[in-house]
Structures are given as C-alpha cells and as structure tokens.
JSON list of C-alpha atoms in Angstrom, two decimals:
[
{"chain": "V", "resi": 186, "resn": "MET", "atom": "CA", "xyz": [193.86, 3.88, 16.07]},
{"chain": "V", "resi": 187, "resn": "LYS", "atom": "CA", "xyz": [193.51, 4.54, 12.03]},
{"chain": "V", "resi": 188, "resn": "PRO", "atom": "CA", "xyz": [195.61, 7.17, 10.87]},
{"chain": "V", "resi": 189, "resn": "PHE", "atom": "CA", "xyz": [192.43, 8.96, 9.09]},
{"chain": "V", "resi": 190, "resn": "GLU", "atom": "CA", "xyz": [190.88, 8.66, 12.72]},
{"chain": "V", "resi": 191, "resn": "LEU", "atom": "CA", "xyz": [193.99, 10.38, 14.15]},
{"chain": "V", "resi": 192, "resn": "ARG", "atom": "CA", "xyz": [193.18, 12.85, 11.44]},
{"chain": "V", "resi": 193, "resn": "GLU", "atom": "CA", "xyz": [190.40, 14.25, 12.69]},
{"chain": "V", "resi": 194, "resn": "PHE", "atom": "CA", "xyz": [191.98, 15.44, 15.74]},
{"chain": "V", "resi": 195, "resn": "SER", "atom": "CA", "xyz": [192.86, 18.53, 16.70]},
{"chain": "V", "resi": 196, "resn": "THR", "atom": "CA", "xyz": [196.37, 18.55, 16.95]},
{"chain": "V", "resi": 197, "resn": "ALA", "atom": "CA", "xyz": [195.71, 19.43, 21.25]},
{"chain": "V", "resi": 198, "resn": "GLU", "atom": "CA", "xyz": [194.23, 16.35, 21.65]},
{"chain": "V", "resi": 199, "resn": "LEU", "atom": "CA", "xyz": [196.68, 14.76, 19.38]},
{"chain": "V", "resi": 200, "resn": "LYS", "atom": "CA", "xyz": [200.03, 16.24, 21.78]},
{"chain": "V", "resi": 201, "resn": "GLN", "atom": "CA", "xyz": [197.10, 14.91, 24.93]},
{"chain": "V", "resi": 202, "resn": "LYS", "atom": "CA", "xyz": [197.31, 11.70, 22.62]},
{"chain": "V", "resi": 203, "resn": "LEU", "atom": "CA", "xyz": [201.42, 10.88, 22.21]},
{"chain": "V", "resi": 204, "resn": "HIS", "atom": "CA", "xyz": [201.03, 12.28, 26.38]},
{"chain": "V", "resi": 205, "resn": "ASP", "atom": "CA", "xyz": [198.99, 9.65, 27.05]},
{"chain": "V", "resi": 206, "resn": "LEU", "atom": "CA", "xyz": [200.80, 7.32, 24.69]},
{"chain": "V", "resi": 207, "resn": "ARG", "atom": "CA", "xyz": [204.17, 7.86, 25.57]},
{"chain": "V", "resi": 208, "resn": "GLU", "atom": "CA", "xyz": [203.52, 7.71, 29.09]},
{"chain": "V", "resi": 209, "resn": "GLU", "atom": "CA", "xyz": [202.12, 4.28, 28.47]},
{"chain": "V", "resi": 210, "resn": "SER", "atom": "CA", "xyz": [204.40, 3.07, 26.10]},
{"chain": "V", "resi": 211, "resn": "MET", "atom": "CA", "xyz": [207.45, 3.38, 29.31]},
{"chain": "V", "resi": 212, "resn": "SER", "atom": "CA", "xyz": [204.83, 1.39, 31.67]},
{"chain": "V", "resi": 213, "resn": "MET", "atom": "CA", "xyz": [204.93, -0.89, 29.30]},
{"chain": "V", "resi": 214, "resn": "ARG", "atom": "CA", "xyz": [208.46, -0.87, 30.12]},
{"chain": "V", "resi": 215, "resn": "PHE", "atom": "CA", "xyz": [208.45, -1.69, 33.68]},
{"chain": "V", "resi": 216, "resn": "LYS", "atom": "CA", "xyz": [205.60, -3.88, 33.45]},
{"chain": "V", "resi": 217, "resn": "LYS", "atom": "CA", "xyz": [208.08, -5.79, 31.00]},
{"chain": "V", "resi": 218, "resn": "GLN", "atom": "CA", "xyz": [210.49, -6.34, 34.02]},
{"chain": "V", "resi": 219, "resn": "THR", "atom": "CA", "xyz": [208.29, -8.28, 36.41]},
{"chain": "V", "resi": 220, "resn": "GLU", "atom": "CA", "xyz": [205.87, -9.67, 33.85]},
{"chain": "V", "resi": 221, "resn": "THR", "atom": "CA", "xyz": [205.33, -10.30, 29.88]},
{"chain": "V", "resi": 222, "resn": "PRO", "atom": "CA", "xyz": [203.39, -8.46, 28.86]},
{"chain": "V", "resi": 223, "resn": "LYS", "atom": "CA", "xyz": [202.30, -8.96, 24.74]},
{"chain": "V", "resi": 224, "resn": "PRO", "atom": "CA", "xyz": [205.27, -8.28, 22.45]},
{"chain": "V", "resi": 225, "resn": "SER", "atom": "CA", "xyz": [201.82, -7.42, 19.97]},
{"chain": "V", "resi": 226, "resn": "ASP", "atom": "CA", "xyz": [200.61, -4.39, 23.33]},
{"chain": "V", "resi": 227, "resn": "ILE", "atom": "CA", "xyz": [203.66, -2.91, 22.93]},
{"chain": "V", "resi": 228, "resn": "ARG", "atom": "CA", "xyz": [204.53, -2.79, 19.18]},
{"chain": "V", "resi": 229, "resn": "LYS", "atom": "CA", "xyz": [200.77, -2.17, 18.20]},
{"chain": "V", "resi": 230, "resn": "THR", "atom": "CA", "xyz": [201.65, 1.05, 21.68]},
{"chain": "V", "resi": 231, "resn": "LYS", "atom": "CA", "xyz": [204.66, 2.47, 19.60]},
{"chain": "V", "resi": 232, "resn": "LYS", "atom": "CA", "xyz": [203.08, 2.77, 16.04]},
{"chain": "V", "resi": 233, "resn": "ASP", "atom": "CA", "xyz": [200.15, 4.67, 18.15]},
{"chain": "V", "resi": 234, "resn": "ILE", "atom": "CA", "xyz": [203.11, 7.23, 18.37]},
{"chain": "V", "resi": 235, "resn": "ALA", "atom": "CA", "xyz": [204.94, 7.02, 15.01]},
{"chain": "V", "resi": 236, "resn": "ARG", "atom": "CA", "xyz": [201.34, 7.22, 13.45]},
{"chain": "V", "resi": 237, "resn": "ILE", "atom": "CA", "xyz": [200.40, 10.49, 15.47]},
{"chain": "V", "resi": 238, "resn": "LYS", "atom": "CA", "xyz": [204.06, 11.99, 15.44]},
{"chain": "V", "resi": 239, "resn": "THR", "atom": "CA", "xyz": [203.63, 11.40, 11.49]},
{"chain": "V", "resi": 240, "resn": "ILE", "atom": "CA", "xyz": [201.03, 13.97, 11.35]},
{"chain": "V", "resi": 241, "resn": "MET", "atom": "CA", "xyz": [201.89, 16.47, 13.16]},
{"chain": "V", "resi": 242, "resn": "ARG", "atom": "CA", "xyz": [204.79, 17.06, 11.12]},
{"chain": "V", "resi": 243, "resn": "GLU", "atom": "CA", "xyz": [202.56, 16.51, 8.66]},
{"chain": "V", "resi": 244, "resn": "ARG", "atom": "CA", "xyz": [200.99, 19.26, 9.33]},
{"chain": "V", "resi": 245, "resn": "GLU", "atom": "CA", "xyz": [203.55, 21.49, 10.25]},
{"chain": "V", "resi": 246, "resn": "ASP", "atom": "CA", "xyz": [204.75, 21.18, 7.17]},
{"chain": "V", "resi": 247, "resn": "THR", "atom": "CA", "xyz": [201.57, 22.68, 5.70]},
{"chain": "V", "resi": 248, "resn": "VAL", "atom": "CA", "xyz": [201.53, 25.20, 7.91]},
{"chain": "V", "resi": 249, "resn": "ASP", "atom": "CA", "xyz": [205.15, 26.22, 6.71]},
{"chain": "V", "resi": 250, "resn": "GLY", "atom": "CA", "xyz": [204.73, 25.63, 3.06]},
{"chain": "V", "resi": 251, "resn": "GLU", "atom": "CA", "xyz": [202.01, 28.19, 3.26]}
]
C-alpha cells in the first residue's frame, strides 16, 4: 500500500492491518520451509509493515509534541 493510502486509516485500523500483515509474514516464513513463495511478496509485506509502523510513530510524535 502507498503511504498516502495508509494515512487515511484510523489508528485502530492501522493496528489491525499491522496485526494482519505480521500474521501473513509469519505464515510466509513457514511456507518458505515447504514451498518457495515469491521473494517479492515477502519483501512487499515487510515494507508494508515498516510503512505502518512509521505512520503510527509519526502520529505518536505529533500527539506528544503538542
């Protein structure tokens, strides 16, 4: 997902999306043992997790900074 799309979500929605992506990442790691998932899918999931965590951190900083 693009960062501007993620910024439209509420914090609760971001937390849920983060949880879902972490579960997806974990299942991909398990699948990697038996079958070969696309490396691009693993990379995309990791980057989406990082984007969500960055946006959540930005929101924390703006709340704390006020």
